[in-house]
Coordinates of N, CA and C in Angstrom, one line a residue:
Chain A
X1209 N 6.8 2.1 17.9 CA 5.6 2.9 18.3 C 4.4 2.3 17.5
X1210 N 3.6 1.4 18.1 CA 2.6 0.7 17.4 C 1.3 1.5 17.2
X1211 N 1.1 2.5 18.0 CA -0.2 3.3 17.9 C -1.3 2.5 18.6
X1212 N -2.4 2.2 17.9 CA -3.5 1.5 18.4 C -3.5 0.0 17.9
X1213 N -3.5 -0.9 18.8 CA -3.4 -2.3 18.4 C -4.7 -3.0 18.8
X1214 N -5.3 -3.7 17.9 CA -6.5 -4.5 18.2 C -6.3 -6.0 18.0
X1215 N -6.8 -6.8 18.8 CA -6.8 -8.2 18.6 C -8.2 -8.8 19.0
X1216 N -8.6 -9.9 18.3 CA -8.0 -10.4 17.1 C -8.4 -9.6 15.9
X1217 N -7.8 -9.8 14.8 CA -8.1 -9.1 13.5 C -9.3 -9.8 12.8
X1218 N -9.5 -11.0 13.0 CA -10.6 -11.8 12.4 C -11.1 -12.8 13.4
X1219 N -12.5 -12.9 13.4 CA -13.1 -13.9 14.4 C -14.4 -14.3 13.8
X1220 N -14.7 -15.6 13.9 CA -16.0 -16.2 13.5 C -16.6 -16.8 14.8
X1221 N -17.8 -16.4 15.1 CA -18.5 -16.9 16.3 C -19.8 -17.6 15.8
X1222 N -20.3 -18.4 16.7 CA -21.6 -18.9 16.6 C -22.6 -18.1 17.4
X1223 N -23.8 -18.0 17.0 CA -24.8 -17.3 17.8 C -24.8 -17.8 19.3
X1224 N -24.7 -16.9 20.2 CA -24.7 -17.2 21.6 C -23.4 -17.3 22.3
X1225 N -22.3 -17.4 21.5 CA -21.0 -17.4 22.0 C -20.6 -16.0 22.5
X1226 N -19.6 -16.0 23.4 CA -19.1 -14.7 23.9 C -17.6 -14.6 23.5
X1227 N -17.2 -13.3 23.4 CA -15.8 -13.0 23.1 C -15.5 -11.6 23.5
X1228 N -14.2 -11.3 23.6 CA -13.7 -10.0 24.0 C -12.8 -9.5 23.0
X1229 N -13.0 -8.3 22.5 CA -12.1 -7.6 21.6 C -11.1 -6.8 22.5
X1230 N -9.8 -6.9 22.2 CA -8.9 -6.2 23.0 C -8.3 -5.0 22.2
X1231 N -8.0 -4.0 22.9 CA -7.5 -2.8 22.3 C -6.5 -2.2 23.3
X1232 N -5.3 -1.8 22.7 CA -4.3 -1.1 23.5 C -3.7 0.0 22.7
X1233 N -3.4 1.1 23.4 CA -2.7 2.2 22.7 C -1.5 2.6 23.5
X1234 N -0.4 3.0 22.8 CA 0.8 3.4 23.4 C 1.2 4.8 23.2
X1235 N 0.2 5.7 23.0 CA 0.4 7.1 22.8 C 0.0 7.9 24.0
X1236 N -0.2 7.3 25.2 CA -0.6 8.0 26.4 C -1.8 8.8 26.3
X1237 N -2.8 8.3 25.4 CA -4.0 9.1 25.2 C -5.0 8.9 26.4
X1238 N -5.8 9.9 26.7 CA -6.8 9.8 27.7 C -8.0 9.1 27.3
X1239 N -8.5 9.4 26.1 CA -9.8 9.0 25.6 C -9.6 7.8 24.6
X1240 N -10.6 6.8 24.8 CA -10.6 5.7 23.9 C -12.0 5.4 23.5
X1241 N -12.2 4.7 22.3 CA -13.5 4.6 21.7 C -13.6 3.2 21.1
X1242 N -14.8 2.7 21.0 CA -15.2 1.6 20.2 C -16.2 2.0 19.2
X1243 N -16.0 1.8 17.9 CA -16.9 2.0 16.8 C -17.2 0.7 16.1
X1244 N -18.3 0.6 15.5 CA -18.6 -0.5 14.5 C -18.9 0.1 13.2
X1245 N -18.5 -0.6 12.1 CA -18.8 -0.1 10.8 C -19.5 -1.1 10.0
X1246 N -20.6 -0.8 9.4 CA -21.4 -1.7 8.6 C -21.6 -1.1 7.3
X1247 N -21.7 -1.9 6.2 CA -22.0 -1.3 4.9 C -23.2 -0.4 4.9
X1248 N -23.0 0.8 4.3 CA -24.2 1.7 4.2 C -24.5 2.4 5.5
X1249 N -23.9 2.1 6.6 CA -24.2 2.7 7.9 C -23.2 3.6 8.5
X1250 N -22.0 3.6 7.9 CA -20.9 4.4 8.4 C -20.4 3.9 9.8
X1251 N -19.6 4.7 10.4 CA -19.1 4.4 11.8 C -20.1 4.8 12.8
X1252 N -20.4 3.9 13.7 CA -21.3 4.2 14.8 C -20.6 3.9 16.1
X1253 N -20.8 4.8 17.1 CA -20.1 4.7 18.3 C -20.8 3.7 19.3
X1254 N -20.1 2.8 19.8 CA -20.7 1.8 20.7 C -20.5 2.3 22.2
X1255 N -19.3 2.5 22.6 CA -18.9 3.0 23.9 C -17.7 3.8 23.8
X1256 N -17.5 4.7 24.8 CA -16.3 5.4 24.9 C -15.9 5.6 26.3
X1257 N -14.6 5.9 26.4 CA -14.0 6.2 27.8 C -13.3 7.5 27.7
X1258 N -13.8 8.5 28.3 CA -13.2 9.8 28.3 C -11.8 9.9 29.0
X1259 N -11.7 9.0 30.0 CA -10.5 9.0 30.8 C -10.5 7.7 31.6
X1260 N -9.3 7.3 32.1 CA -9.2 6.1 32.9 C -10.2 6.0 34.0
X1261 N -10.9 4.9 34.1 CA -11.9 4.8 35.2 C -13.3 5.2 34.8
X1262 N -13.5 5.7 33.6 CA -14.9 6.1 33.2 C -15.2 5.5 31.9
X1263 N -16.5 5.1 31.7 CA -17.0 4.6 30.4 C -18.4 5.1 30.2
X1264 N -18.8 5.4 29.0 CA -20.1 5.9 28.7 C -20.7 5.2 27.4
X1265 N -22.0 5.1 27.3 CA -22.6 4.6 26.2 C -22.6 5.5 25.0
X1266 N -22.5 4.9 23.8 CA -22.5 5.7 22.6 C -23.9 5.5 21.9
X1267 N -23.9 5.5 20.6 CA -25.1 5.4 19.9 C -25.8 4.0 19.9
X1268 N -24.9 2.9 19.9 CA -25.4 1.5 19.7 C -24.8 0.6 20.8
X1269 N -25.1 0.8 22.1 CA -24.4 0.0 23.1 C -25.0 -1.3 23.4
X1270 N -26.3 -1.5 23.0 CA -27.0 -2.8 23.4 C -26.2 -4.0 22.9
X1271 N -26.1 -5.0 23.8 CA -25.4 -6.2 23.5 C -23.9 -6.2 23.7
X1272 N -23.4 -5.1 24.2 CA -21.9 -4.9 24.4 C -21.7 -4.5 25.9
X1273 N -20.5 -4.8 26.3 CA -20.0 -4.2 27.6 C -18.5 -3.9 27.3
X1274 N -18.0 -2.9 28.1 CA -16.7 -2.5 28.0 C -16.0 -2.4 29.3
X1275 N -14.6 -2.4 29.2 CA -13.8 -2.3 30.4 C -12.6 -1.4 30.1
X1276 N -12.4 -0.3 30.8 CA -11.2 0.5 30.7 C -10.3 -0.1 31.7
X1277 N -9.4 -1.0 31.4 CA -8.6 -1.7 32.3 C -7.5 -0.8 32.9
X1278 N -7.0 0.1 32.2 CA -6.0 1.0 32.6 C -5.9 2.1 31.5
X1279 N -5.0 3.0 31.6 CA -5.0 4.1 30.6 C -4.7 3.5 29.2
X1280 N -4.0 2.4 29.1 CA -3.6 1.9 27.8 C -4.7 1.0 27.1
X1281 N -5.5 0.3 27.9 CA -6.3 -0.7 27.4 C -7.8 -0.5 27.6
X1282 N -8.6 -0.8 26.5 CA -10.0 -0.7 26.5 C -10.6 -1.8 25.8
X1283 N -11.3 -2.7 26.5 CA -11.8 -3.9 25.8 C -13.3 -3.9 25.6
X1284 N -13.7 -4.6 24.6 CA -15.2 -4.7 24.2 C -15.6 -6.1 24.3
X1285 N -16.7 -6.4 25.0 CA -17.1 -7.8 25.2 C -18.5 -8.0 24.7
X1286 N -18.7 -9.1 23.9 CA -20.0 -9.5 23.5 C -20.3 -10.7 24.3
X1287 N -21.3 -10.6 25.1 CA -21.7 -11.6 26.1 C -22.4 -12.8 25.4
X1288 N -23.3 -12.5 24.4 CA -24.0 -13.5 23.7 C -24.2 -13.0 22.3
X1289 N -23.3 -13.4 21.4 CA -23.2 -12.8 20.1 C -24.4 -13.2 19.3
X1290 N -24.8 -12.2 18.5 CA -26.0 -12.3 17.6 C -25.5 -12.0 16.1
X1291 N -26.2 -12.6 15.1 CA -25.8 -12.3 13.7 C -25.8 -10.8 13.4
X1292 N -26.6 -10.0 14.1 CA -26.7 -8.5 13.9 C -25.4 -7.8 14.4
X1293 N -24.6 -8.6 15.1 CA -23.3 -8.0 15.5 C -22.1 -8.3 14.6
X1294 N -22.5 -9.0 13.5 CA -21.5 -9.1 12.4 C -21.1 -7.7 11.9
X1295 N -19.8 -7.4 11.9 CA -19.4 -6.1 11.6 C -17.9 -6.0 11.6
X1296 N -17.4 -4.8 11.3 CA -16.0 -4.5 11.5 C -15.9 -3.5 12.7
X1297 N -15.1 -3.9 13.7 CA -15.0 -3.1 14.9 C -13.7 -2.3 14.9
X1298 N -13.8 -1.0 15.2 CA -12.6 -0.2 15.2 C -12.5 0.4 16.7
X1299 N -11.3 0.2 17.2 CA -10.9 0.9 18.4 C -10.2 2.2 18.0
X1300 N -10.4 3.3 18.8 CA -9.7 4.5 18.5 C -9.3 5.2 19.8
X1301 N -8.3 6.1 19.7 CA -7.9 6.8 20.9 C -7.7 8.3 20.5
X1302 N -7.7 9.1 21.5 CA -7.5 10.6 21.3 C -6.8 11.2 22.5
X1303 N -6.0 12.2 22.3 CA -5.3 12.8 23.4 C -6.2 13.7 24.1
X1304 N -7.2 14.3 23.5 CA -8.1 15.3 24.1 C -9.2 14.7 24.9
X1305 N -9.6 15.3 26.0 CA -10.8 14.9 26.7 C -12.1 15.1 25.9
X1306 N -12.1 16.2 25.1 CA -13.2 16.5 24.3 C -13.0 16.2 22.9
X1307 N -14.0 16.0 22.1 CA -13.9 15.6 20.7 C -13.3 16.6 19.8
X1308 N -12.1 17.2 20.2 CA -11.5 18.2 19.4 C -10.2 17.7 18.8
X1309 N -9.8 16.5 19.3 CA -8.5 16.0 18.8 C -8.6 14.9 17.8
X1310 N -7.5 14.6 17.1 CA -7.5 13.6 16.1 C -7.8 12.2 16.7
X1311 N -8.6 11.4 16.1 CA -8.8 10.1 16.5 C -7.8 9.2 15.7
X1312 N -7.1 8.4 16.5 CA -6.2 7.4 15.9 C -6.9 6.0 15.9
X1313 N -7.0 5.4 14.8 CA -7.7 4.1 14.7 C -6.8 2.9 14.7
X1314 N -7.3 1.8 15.3 CA -6.6 0.5 15.0 C -7.0 0.0 13.7
X1315 N -6.4 -1.1 13.3 CA -6.6 -1.7 12.0 C -8.0 -2.4 11.8
X1316 N -8.7 -2.5 12.9 CA -10.0 -3.1 12.8 C -10.1 -4.6 13.1
X1317 N -11.2 -5.0 13.6 CA -11.4 -6.5 13.9 C -12.7 -6.9 13.2
X1318 N -12.5 -7.9 12.3 CA -13.6 -8.3 11.5 C -14.3 -9.5 12.1
X1319 N -15.5 -9.3 12.6 CA -16.3 -10.3 13.3 C -17.5 -10.8 12.5
X1320 N -17.6 -12.1 12.4 CA -18.7 -12.7 11.7 C -19.4 -13.6 12.7
X1321 N -20.7 -13.4 12.9 CA -21.5 -14.3 13.8 C -22.5 -15.1 13.0
X1322 N -22.3 -16.4 13.1 CA -23.2 -17.3 12.2 C -24.4 -17.7 13.0
Chain B
X568 N -31.4 12.1 18.1 CA -30.3 11.5 17.3 C -29.7 12.7 16.5
X569 N -28.5 13.0 16.8 CA -27.7 14.0 16.1 C -27.2 13.3 14.8
X570 N -27.5 14.0 13.6 CA -27.1 13.4 12.4 C -26.1 14.1 11.6
X571 N -25.3 13.4 10.9 CA -24.3 13.9 9.9 C -24.7 13.2 8.6
X572 N -25.0 14.1 7.6 CA -25.4 13.6 6.3 C -24.4 13.8 5.2
X573 N -24.2 12.7 4.5 CA -23.3 12.8 3.3 C -23.9 12.1 2.1
X574 N -23.7 12.5 0.9 CA -24.1 11.8 -0.3 C -23.2 10.6 -0.4
X575 N -23.8 9.4 -0.5 CA -22.9 8.2 -0.5 C -22.1 8.0 -1.8
X576 N -22.5 8.7 -2.9 CA -21.8 8.6 -4.2 C -22.1 7.3 -4.9
X577 N -21.3 6.8 -5.7 CA -19.9 7.3 -5.9 C -19.8 8.6 -6.7
X578 N -18.9 9.4 -6.3 CA -18.5 10.7 -7.0 C -17.3 10.3 -7.9
X579 N -17.5 10.5 -9.2 CA -16.5 10.2 -10.1 C -16.0 11.5 -10.7
X580 N -14.6 11.7 -10.7 CA -14.0 12.9 -11.3 C -12.8 12.4 -12.1
X581 N -12.5 13.1 -13.1 CA -11.3 12.8 -13.9 C -10.0 13.3 -13.2
X582 N -8.9 12.6 -13.4 CA -7.7 13.0 -12.9 C -7.4 14.5 -13.2
X583 N -6.9 15.2 -12.2 CA -6.6 16.6 -12.4 C -7.7 17.6 -12.1
X584 N -8.9 17.1 -11.9 CA -10.1 17.9 -11.6 C -10.2 18.2 -10.1
X585 N -11.2 19.1 -9.8 CA -11.5 19.3 -8.4 C -12.6 18.5 -7.9
X586 N -12.4 17.7 -6.8 CA -13.5 16.9 -6.2 C -14.1 17.7 -5.1
X587 N -15.4 17.8 -5.0 CA -16.1 18.5 -4.0 C -17.0 17.6 -3.2
X588 N -16.7 17.5 -1.9 CA -17.4 16.6 -1.0 C -18.1 17.4 0.0
X589 N -19.4 17.0 0.2 CA -20.2 17.9 1.1 C -20.8 17.1 2.3
X590 N -21.1 17.8 3.3 CA -21.6 17.2 4.6 C -22.5 18.3 5.3
X591 N -23.6 17.8 5.8 CA -24.5 18.7 6.6 C -24.6 18.0 7.9
X592 N -24.9 18.8 9.0 CA -25.0 18.3 10.3 C -26.2 18.9 11.0
X593 N -26.8 18.2 12.0 CA -28.0 18.7 12.6 C -27.8 19.4 13.9
X594 N -26.7 19.2 14.6 CA -26.5 19.7 15.9 C -25.8 21.1 15.9
X595 N -26.6 22.1 16.1 CA -26.0 23.5 16.1 C -24.9 23.7 17.1
X596 N -24.9 22.9 18.1 CA -23.9 23.1 19.1 C -22.5 22.5 18.8
X597 N -22.4 21.8 17.7 CA -21.2 21.1 17.3 C -20.1 22.2 17.1
X598 N -18.9 21.9 17.6 CA -17.8 22.9 17.5 C -16.6 22.4 16.7
X599 N -16.5 21.1 16.4 CA -15.3 20.7 15.7 C -15.7 19.8 14.6
X600 N -15.0 19.9 13.5 CA -15.4 19.2 12.3 C -14.2 18.6 11.6
X601 N -14.3 17.3 11.2 CA -13.2 16.6 10.7 C -13.5 15.9 9.4
X602 N -12.5 15.7 8.6 CA -12.6 14.9 7.4 C -11.6 13.7 7.5
X603 N -12.1 12.5 7.4 CA -11.3 11.3 7.4 C -11.3 10.7 6.0
X604 N -10.2 10.0 5.7 CA -10.2 9.3 4.4 C -10.0 7.8 4.8
X605 N -10.8 6.9 4.1 CA -10.7 5.5 4.4 C -10.6 4.7 3.1
X606 N -9.4 4.1 2.9 CA -9.2 3.2 1.8 C -9.9 1.9 2.1
X607 N -10.3 1.2 1.0 CA -11.1 0.0 1.1 C -10.3 -1.0 2.0
X608 N -10.9 -1.6 3.0 CA -10.3 -2.5 3.9 C -9.4 -2.0 4.9
X609 N -9.3 -0.7 5.0 CA -8.3 0.0 5.9 C -9.1 0.8 7.0
X610 N -8.4 1.3 7.9 CA -9.0 2.2 8.9 C -9.0 3.6 8.5
X611 N -9.9 4.4 9.1 CA -9.9 5.9 8.7 C -8.6 6.6 9.2
X612 N -8.3 7.6 8.4 CA -7.1 8.4 8.8 C -7.5 9.9 8.6
X613 N -7.1 10.8 9.5 CA -7.5 12.2 9.4 C -6.8 12.9 8.3
X614 N -7.6 13.7 7.6 CA -7.1 14.6 6.5 C -7.1 16.0 7.0
X615 N -8.2 16.5 7.5 CA -8.3 17.9 7.8 C -9.3 18.0 9.0
X616 N -9.1 19.1 9.8 CA -10.0 19.5 10.8 C -10.2 21.0 10.7
X617 N -11.4 21.4 11.1 CA -11.7 22.9 11.0 C -12.6 23.2 12.2
X618 N -12.4 24.3 12.8 CA -13.2 24.7 14.0 C -13.9 26.1 13.7
X619 N -13.4 26.9 12.8 CA -14.0 28.2 12.6 C -14.6 28.3 11.2
X620 N -15.6 29.2 11.1 CA -16.2 29.5 9.8 C -15.1 30.0 8.8
X621 N -15.3 29.5 7.5 CA -14.4 30.0 6.5 C -13.7 28.8 5.9
X622 N -12.5 29.1 5.3 CA -11.8 28.1 4.6 C -10.5 27.8 5.4
X623 N -10.0 26.5 5.2 CA -8.7 26.1 5.8 C -8.1 25.2 4.7
X624 N -6.9 25.6 4.3 CA -6.2 24.9 3.2 C -5.0 24.2 3.8
X625 N -4.8 23.0 3.2 CA -3.6 22.2 3.5 C -3.2 21.4 2.3
X626 N -2.2 22.0 1.6 CA -1.8 21.3 0.3 C -2.9 21.3 -0.7
X627 N -3.3 20.2 -1.2 CA -4.3 20.1 -2.2 C -5.7 20.1 -1.6
X628 N -5.8 20.1 -0.3 CA -7.1 19.9 0.4 C -7.5 21.3 1.0
X629 N -8.8 21.6 0.8 CA -9.4 22.8 1.5 C -10.7 22.3 2.2
X630 N -10.8 22.6 3.5 CA -12.0 22.4 4.2 C -12.7 23.7 4.3
X631 N -14.0 23.7 4.2 CA -14.9 24.9 4.3 C -16.0 24.7 5.3
X632 N -16.2 25.6 6.2 CA -17.2 25.5 7.2 C -18.1 26.7 7.2
X633 N -19.4 26.4 7.3 CA -20.4 27.5 7.4 C -21.4 27.0 8.5
X634 N -21.2 27.5 9.7 CA -22.0 27.1 10.8 C -23.4 27.6 10.7
X635 N -23.6 28.7 10.1 CA -25.0 29.2 10.0 C -25.9 28.2 9.1
X636 N -25.2 27.7 8.1 CA -25.9 26.8 7.2 C -25.7 25.3 7.7
X637 N -24.9 25.1 8.7 CA -24.6 23.8 9.2 C -24.1 22.9 8.1
X638 N -23.0 23.4 7.5 CA -22.5 22.8 6.3 C -21.0 22.8 6.3
X639 N -20.4 21.7 6.0 CA -18.9 21.6 5.9 C -18.6 20.8 4.6
X640 N -17.6 21.3 3.9 CA -17.2 20.6 2.7 C -15.7 20.4 2.6
X641 N -15.3 19.5 1.7 CA -13.9 19.2 1.4 C -13.7 19.3 -0.1
X642 N -12.7 20.2 -0.4 CA -12.3 20.3 -1.8 C -11.0 19.6 -2.0
X643 N -10.8 18.8 -3.0 CA -9.6 18.2 -3.4 C -9.2 18.7 -4.8
X644 N -8.1 19.5 -4.8 CA -7.6 20.0 -6.1 C -6.7 19.0 -6.7
X645 N -6.6 19.1 -8.1 CA -5.7 18.3 -8.8 C -5.8 16.8 -8.4
X646 N -7.0 16.3 -8.4 CA -7.3 15.0 -7.9 C -6.5 13.9 -8.6
X647 N -6.0 12.9 -7.8 CA -5.2 11.9 -8.3 C -5.9 10.5 -8.1
X648 N -5.6 9.5 -8.9 CA -6.2 8.2 -8.7 C -6.0 7.7 -7.2
X649 N -4.9 8.1 -6.6 CA -4.6 7.7 -5.2 C -5.6 8.3 -4.2
X650 N -6.3 9.3 -4.7 CA -7.3 9.9 -3.8 C -8.6 9.1 -3.8
X651 N -8.7 8.1 -4.6 CA -9.9 7.3 -4.7 C -10.1 6.5 -3.3
X652 N -11.1 6.8 -2.6 CA -11.3 6.3 -1.3 C -12.7 6.8 -0.8
X653 N -13.1 6.4 0.4 CA -14.3 6.9 1.0 C -13.9 8.0 2.0
X654 N -14.6 9.1 1.9 CA -14.3 10.3 2.7 C -15.4 10.4 3.8
X655 N -15.0 10.4 5.0 CA -16.0 10.5 6.2 C -15.9 11.8 6.8
X656 N -17.1 12.4 6.9 CA -17.3 13.7 7.7 C -17.6 13.3 9.1
X657 N -16.9 14.0 10.1 CA -17.2 13.7 11.5 C -17.4 15.0 12.2
X658 N -18.3 15.0 13.2 CA -18.7 16.2 13.9 C -18.7 15.8 15.4
X659 N -18.3 16.7 16.3 CA -18.4 16.4 17.7 C -19.8 16.2 18.1
X660 N -20.0 15.2 19.0 CA -21.3 14.9 19.5 C -21.8 15.8 20.6
X661 N -23.0 15.7 21.0 CA -23.5 16.6 22.0 C -22.9 16.3 23.4
X662 N -22.3 15.1 23.5 CA -21.5 14.8 24.8 C -20.2 15.6 24.8
X663 N -19.7 15.9 23.6 CA -18.4 16.6 23.5 C -17.3 15.7 23.6
X664 N -17.5 14.4 23.9 CA -16.4 13.5 24.1 C -16.1 12.6 22.9
X665 N -17.0 12.6 22.0 CA -16.9 11.6 20.9 C -17.3 12.3 19.6
X666 N -17.0 11.6 18.5 CA -17.4 12.1 17.2 C -18.5 11.3 16.6
X667 N -19.4 12.0 15.9 CA -20.5 11.4 15.1 C -20.0 11.4 13.7
X668 N -20.1 10.3 13.0 CA -19.6 10.2 11.6 C -20.8 10.1 10.7
X669 N -20.6 10.7 9.5 CA -21.5 10.4 8.4 C -21.2 9.1 7.8
X670 N -22.0 8.7 6.8 CA -21.9 7.4 6.2 C -20.8 7.3 5.2
X671 N -20.3 8.5 4.8 CA -19.2 8.6 3.9 C -19.6 8.7 2.4
X672 N -18.7 9.4 1.7 CA -18.9 9.6 0.2 C -17.7 8.8 -0.5
X673 N -18.1 8.0 -1.4 CA -17.1 7.2 -2.2 C -16.6 8.1 -3.3
X674 N -15.3 8.3 -3.4 CA -14.7 9.1 -4.5 C -13.9 8.2 -5.4
X675 N -14.2 8.3 -6.7 CA -13.4 7.6 -7.7 C -12.7 8.6 -8.6
X676 N -11.4 8.6 -8.7 CA -10.7 9.5 -9.6 C -10.2 8.6 -10.8
X677 N -10.7 8.9 -12.0 CA -10.4 8.1 -13.1 C -9.2 8.7 -13.9
X678 N -8.2 7.9 -14.3 CA -7.1 8.4 -15.1 C -7.5 8.9 -16.4

């Protein structure tokens, strides 16, 4: 039982390059989330998916796109990476449709944009 | 912008003392409140959640909620060096589907 798995764990990009962060959960959770964490800024919500087939913007969606591929997988894409997107990205999942359930986090993906 | 405010610390307490961590939130409609612990370089993990006014105890941890004052706190009794971490307060967002996190309070428990 792996929980929430994120890949890659580390990535270095050049400005303008694109990449996709992958996330998969094996807990049969309905809701999935992408957060970014920057020093002094805490965790900020980028996008979320309340259920399979739906996605919604969070606090900081600009520069990102997401795909809820199926119930297990929720990917985050950077189309044209910028240095401001250097951050640690966390995927999380929750069993509840509303924010009342525990969030289970992946180990994080550390992205550096040069 | 719904906000969750925490003192960034660091909060330093001696081993065996009570650590008190505080959080205020701006959205009066928030219904669910969580405390997560995050060790350096690791992902957050849930410690406590509380939905109703008052206190909720779980082992050495007590969460306190006062919705009228829009205030939630976490008390850690008999603090141990292993409690040294950043503690994140999280509150349900106005969408109801996600959590808004505070910036976290760094706790250092000294032997």
